[in-house]
Coordinates of C-alpha atoms in Angstrom, one line a residue:
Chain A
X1 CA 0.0 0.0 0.0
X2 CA 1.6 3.7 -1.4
X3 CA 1.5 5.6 2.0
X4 CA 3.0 9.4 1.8
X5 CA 4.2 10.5 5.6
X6 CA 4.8 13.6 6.2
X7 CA 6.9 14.2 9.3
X8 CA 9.4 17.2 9.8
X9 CA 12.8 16.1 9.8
X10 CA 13.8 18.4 12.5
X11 CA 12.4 20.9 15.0
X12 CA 13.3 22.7 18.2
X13 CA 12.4 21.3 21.8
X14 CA 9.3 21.4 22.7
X15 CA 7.6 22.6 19.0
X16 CA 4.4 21.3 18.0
X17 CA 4.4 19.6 15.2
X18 CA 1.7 18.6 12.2
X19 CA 1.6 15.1 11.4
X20 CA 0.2 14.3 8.2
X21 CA -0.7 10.4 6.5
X22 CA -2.3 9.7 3.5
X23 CA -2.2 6.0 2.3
X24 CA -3.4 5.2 -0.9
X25 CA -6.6 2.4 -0.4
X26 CA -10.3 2.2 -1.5
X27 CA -11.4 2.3 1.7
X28 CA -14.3 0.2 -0.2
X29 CA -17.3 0.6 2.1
X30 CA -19.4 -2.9 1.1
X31 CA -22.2 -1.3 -0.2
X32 CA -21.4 -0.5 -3.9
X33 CA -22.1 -3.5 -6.9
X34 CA -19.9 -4.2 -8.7
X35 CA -20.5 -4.0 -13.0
X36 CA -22.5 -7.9 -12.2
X37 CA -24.9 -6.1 -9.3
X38 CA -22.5 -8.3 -6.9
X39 CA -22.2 -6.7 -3.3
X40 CA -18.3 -5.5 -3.1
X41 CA -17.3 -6.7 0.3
X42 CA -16.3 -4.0 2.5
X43 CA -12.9 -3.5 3.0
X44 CA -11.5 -0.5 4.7
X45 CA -8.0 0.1 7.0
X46 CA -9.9 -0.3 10.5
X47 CA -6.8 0.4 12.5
X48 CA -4.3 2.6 12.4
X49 CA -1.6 3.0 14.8
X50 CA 1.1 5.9 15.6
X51 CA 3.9 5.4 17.7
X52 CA 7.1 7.2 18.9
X53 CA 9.9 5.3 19.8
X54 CA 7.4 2.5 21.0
X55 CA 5.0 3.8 22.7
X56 CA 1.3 4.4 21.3
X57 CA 0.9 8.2 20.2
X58 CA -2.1 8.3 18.2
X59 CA -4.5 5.4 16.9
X60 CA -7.9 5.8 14.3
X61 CA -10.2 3.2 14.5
X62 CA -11.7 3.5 11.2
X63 CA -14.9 2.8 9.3
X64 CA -17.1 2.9 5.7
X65 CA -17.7 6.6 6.7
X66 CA -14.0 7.4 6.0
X67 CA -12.6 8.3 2.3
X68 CA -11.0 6.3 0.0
X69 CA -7.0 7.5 -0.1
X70 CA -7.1 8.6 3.9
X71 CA -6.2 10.9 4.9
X72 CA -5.4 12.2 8.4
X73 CA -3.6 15.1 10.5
X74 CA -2.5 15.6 14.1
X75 CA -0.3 17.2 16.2
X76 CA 2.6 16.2 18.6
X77 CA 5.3 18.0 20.3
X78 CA 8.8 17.5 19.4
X79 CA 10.2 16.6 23.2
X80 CA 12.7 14.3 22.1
X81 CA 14.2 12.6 18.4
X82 CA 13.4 9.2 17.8
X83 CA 11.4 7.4 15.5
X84 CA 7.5 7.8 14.6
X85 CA 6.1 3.9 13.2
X86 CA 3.0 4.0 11.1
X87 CA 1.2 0.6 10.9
X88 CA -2.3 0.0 9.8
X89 CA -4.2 -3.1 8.6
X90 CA -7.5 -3.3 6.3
X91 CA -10.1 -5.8 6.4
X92 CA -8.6 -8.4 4.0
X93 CA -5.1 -8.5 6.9
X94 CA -3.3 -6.7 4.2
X95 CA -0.8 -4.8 6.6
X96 CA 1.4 -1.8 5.8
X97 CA 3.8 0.5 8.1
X98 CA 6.2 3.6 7.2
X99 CA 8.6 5.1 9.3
X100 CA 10.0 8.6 10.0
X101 CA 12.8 10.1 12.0
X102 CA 12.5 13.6 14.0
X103 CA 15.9 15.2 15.1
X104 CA 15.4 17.6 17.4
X105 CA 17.7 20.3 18.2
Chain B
X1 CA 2.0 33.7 20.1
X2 CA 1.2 33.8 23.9
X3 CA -1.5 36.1 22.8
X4 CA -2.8 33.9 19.9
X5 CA -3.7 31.3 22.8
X6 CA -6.7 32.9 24.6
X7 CA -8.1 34.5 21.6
X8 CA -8.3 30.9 19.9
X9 CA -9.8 29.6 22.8
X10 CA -12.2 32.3 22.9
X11 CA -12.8 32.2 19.3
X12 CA -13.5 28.2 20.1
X13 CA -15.9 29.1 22.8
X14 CA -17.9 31.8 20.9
X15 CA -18.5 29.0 17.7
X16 CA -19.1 26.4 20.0
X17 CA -22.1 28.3 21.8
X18 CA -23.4 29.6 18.5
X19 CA -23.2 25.5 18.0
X20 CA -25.0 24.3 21.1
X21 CA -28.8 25.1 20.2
X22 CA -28.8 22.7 17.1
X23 CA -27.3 20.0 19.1
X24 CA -29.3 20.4 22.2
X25 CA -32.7 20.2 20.3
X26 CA -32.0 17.2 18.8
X27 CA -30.8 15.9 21.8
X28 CA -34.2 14.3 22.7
X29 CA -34.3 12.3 19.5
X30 CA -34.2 8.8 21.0
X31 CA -32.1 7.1 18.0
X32 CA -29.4 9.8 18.5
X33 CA -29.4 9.0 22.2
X34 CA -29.3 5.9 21.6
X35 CA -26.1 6.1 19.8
X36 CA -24.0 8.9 21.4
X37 CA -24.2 6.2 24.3
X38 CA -22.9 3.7 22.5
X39 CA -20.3 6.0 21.9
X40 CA -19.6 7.0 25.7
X41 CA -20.5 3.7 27.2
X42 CA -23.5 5.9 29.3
X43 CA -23.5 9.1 29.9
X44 CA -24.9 11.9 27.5
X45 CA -22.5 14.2 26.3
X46 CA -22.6 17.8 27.2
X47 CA -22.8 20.4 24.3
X48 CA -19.9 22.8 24.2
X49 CA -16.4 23.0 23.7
X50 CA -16.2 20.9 20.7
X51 CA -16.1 22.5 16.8
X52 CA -16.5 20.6 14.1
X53 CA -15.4 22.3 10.9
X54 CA -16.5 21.2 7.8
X55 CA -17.3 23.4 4.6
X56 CA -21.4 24.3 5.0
X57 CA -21.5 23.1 1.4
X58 CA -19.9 20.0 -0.1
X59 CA -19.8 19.3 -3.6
X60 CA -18.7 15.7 -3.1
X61 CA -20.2 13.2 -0.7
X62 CA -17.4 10.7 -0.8
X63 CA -15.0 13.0 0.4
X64 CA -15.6 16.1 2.8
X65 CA -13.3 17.7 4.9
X66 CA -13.5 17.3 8.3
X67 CA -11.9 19.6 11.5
X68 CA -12.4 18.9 15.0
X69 CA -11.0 21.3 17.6
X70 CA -11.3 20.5 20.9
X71 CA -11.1 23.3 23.6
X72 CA -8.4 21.9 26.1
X73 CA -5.3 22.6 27.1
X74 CA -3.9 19.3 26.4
X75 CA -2.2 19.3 29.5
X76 CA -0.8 15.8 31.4
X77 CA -3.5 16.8 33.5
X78 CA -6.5 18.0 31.5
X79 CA -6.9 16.7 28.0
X80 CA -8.5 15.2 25.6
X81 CA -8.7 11.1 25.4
X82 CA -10.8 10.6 22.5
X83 CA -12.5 11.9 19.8
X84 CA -15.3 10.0 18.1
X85 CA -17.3 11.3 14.8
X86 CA -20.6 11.0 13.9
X87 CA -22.9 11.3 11.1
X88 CA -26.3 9.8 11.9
X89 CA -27.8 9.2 8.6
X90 CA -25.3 7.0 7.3
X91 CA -25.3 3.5 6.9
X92 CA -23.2 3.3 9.7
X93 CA -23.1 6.3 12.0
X94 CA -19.8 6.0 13.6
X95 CA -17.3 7.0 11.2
X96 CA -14.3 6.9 13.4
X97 CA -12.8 7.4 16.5
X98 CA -9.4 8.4 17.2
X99 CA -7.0 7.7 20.5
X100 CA -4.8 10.4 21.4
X101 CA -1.9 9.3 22.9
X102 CA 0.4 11.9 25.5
X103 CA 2.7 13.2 23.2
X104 CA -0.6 14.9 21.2
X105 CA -0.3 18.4 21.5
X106 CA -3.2 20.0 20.3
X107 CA -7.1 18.3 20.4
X108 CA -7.7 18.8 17.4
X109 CA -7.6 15.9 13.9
X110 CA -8.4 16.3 10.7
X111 CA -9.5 13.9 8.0
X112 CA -12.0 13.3 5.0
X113 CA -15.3 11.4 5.7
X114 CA -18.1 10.0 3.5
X115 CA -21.5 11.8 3.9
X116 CA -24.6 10.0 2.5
X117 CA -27.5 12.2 3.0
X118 CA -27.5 16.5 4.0
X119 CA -26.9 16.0 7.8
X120 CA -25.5 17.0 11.2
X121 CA -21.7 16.4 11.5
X122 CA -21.1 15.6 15.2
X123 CA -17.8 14.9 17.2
X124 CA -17.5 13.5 20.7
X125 CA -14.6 14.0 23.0
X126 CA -14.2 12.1 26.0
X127 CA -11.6 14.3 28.4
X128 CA -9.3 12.9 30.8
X129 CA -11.2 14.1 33.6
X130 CA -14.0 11.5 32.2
X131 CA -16.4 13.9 31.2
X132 CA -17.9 14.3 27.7
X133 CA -18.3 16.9 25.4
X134 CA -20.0 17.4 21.8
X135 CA -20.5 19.7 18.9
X136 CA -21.3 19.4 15.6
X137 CA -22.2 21.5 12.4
X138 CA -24.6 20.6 9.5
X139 CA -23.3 19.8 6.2
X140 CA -25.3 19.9 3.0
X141 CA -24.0 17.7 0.2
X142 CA -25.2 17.9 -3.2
X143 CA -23.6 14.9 -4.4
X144 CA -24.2 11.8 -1.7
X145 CA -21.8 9.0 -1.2
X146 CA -23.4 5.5 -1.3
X147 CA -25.7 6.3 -4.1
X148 CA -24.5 4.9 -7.7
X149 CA -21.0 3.7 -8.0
X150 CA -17.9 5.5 -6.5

């Protein structure tokens, strides 16, 4: 799955910081037919975990009622570097996970 | 930007009371009840302190933008938990809900959601002193999600 990450490479102690994830997926909601009038099952990334250097920061549990391509922005302070781990999963198990690495000065 | 703080927050205030009437007269419907309970687990929500931002007009059902800012301080001490979004007349109301961790700095996510029929946007926040808050803001679409293909 094409994810794009956005995560400043560097800020000062302390900054907050705009985190921004958008993953390429159909977010398909099981309610459209497909060109046969067959029911397209639903399949959606339900679960989508943040975390900095392992610990949970932010987590969606998602649903049909989100967009295809989602797309999703928080904030965090910068209190130390490390590393942020995206991870999410959809409904057919198909996982993916991106990675990004704050300095902070 | 010490001064951009309180006049935020008061700005947040002042749109979430212009909010609360809408909210609190619907707040007898029994189906709505029924589900900002499922969403807290029991207790009603209070109206107040939550804005939901969302263009008053959306072209595009499948994809609207969606704000929520929370009035906290987002303290270790007073903040917000959760936020959960709502859109009652969809096929399935809950949309999302969202965890935020203690690193999260400001209450406030933003995202893109499906609408299927003209309707009140809601968010609920559950605060770390266990109390619950809600706003929400009415969104007419002129192109629904969930009808044809897309």
């Amino acid at each position: 799955m094409l994810a794009r990450i956005q995560v400043p490479a560097q800020a000062k102690r302390g900054e907050i910081i705009t985190i921004r994830i958008a993953i390429q997926h159909p977010m398909e909601t099981g309610y459209r037919p497909d060109h046969f009038g067959r029911r397209i099952p639903r399949n959606v990334i339900h679960t989508l975990v943040v975390r900095f250097a392992g610990a949970e920061v932010f987590r969606a549990d998602m649903g049909s009622g989100v967009s295809a391509n989602p797309f999703l922005q928080f904030h965090v302070r910068a209190e130390a570097g490390g590393e942020f781990t995206f991870d999410w999963v959809d409904d057919t198990g198909a996982k993916g996970s991106e990675r990004a690495t704050l300095n902070v000065v | 930007m010490m001064l951009m703080i309180p006049r935020r927050r008061f700005l947040l205030a002042c749109t979430a009371l212009a909010a609360a009437p809408l909210i609190s007269r619907a707040q007898g419907d029994p189906r709505r009840q029924a589900l900002l309970r499922e969403i807290t687990g029991g207790p009603l929500p209070s109206a107040g302190r939550v804005l939901v931002d969302t263009p008053p007009l959306a072209d595009n059902g499948h994809s609207v933008p969606l704000r929520v800012v929370i009035d906290s301080p987002m303290t270790a001490a007073e903040r917000v938990r959760r936020i959960t979004i709502l859109a009652e007349r969809n096929p399935r109301p809950i949309v999302a809900s969202y965890v935020l961790g203690p690193l999260c700095a400001r209450a406030e996510i933003s995202t893109r959601i499906r609408l299927a029929d003209i309707q009140e946007v809601i968010a609920v926040a559950e605060f770390s002193d266990g109390s619950w808050w809600m706003g929400g803001t009415r969104v007419i679409v002129t192109e629904l999600a969930c009808l044809e293909d897309g």
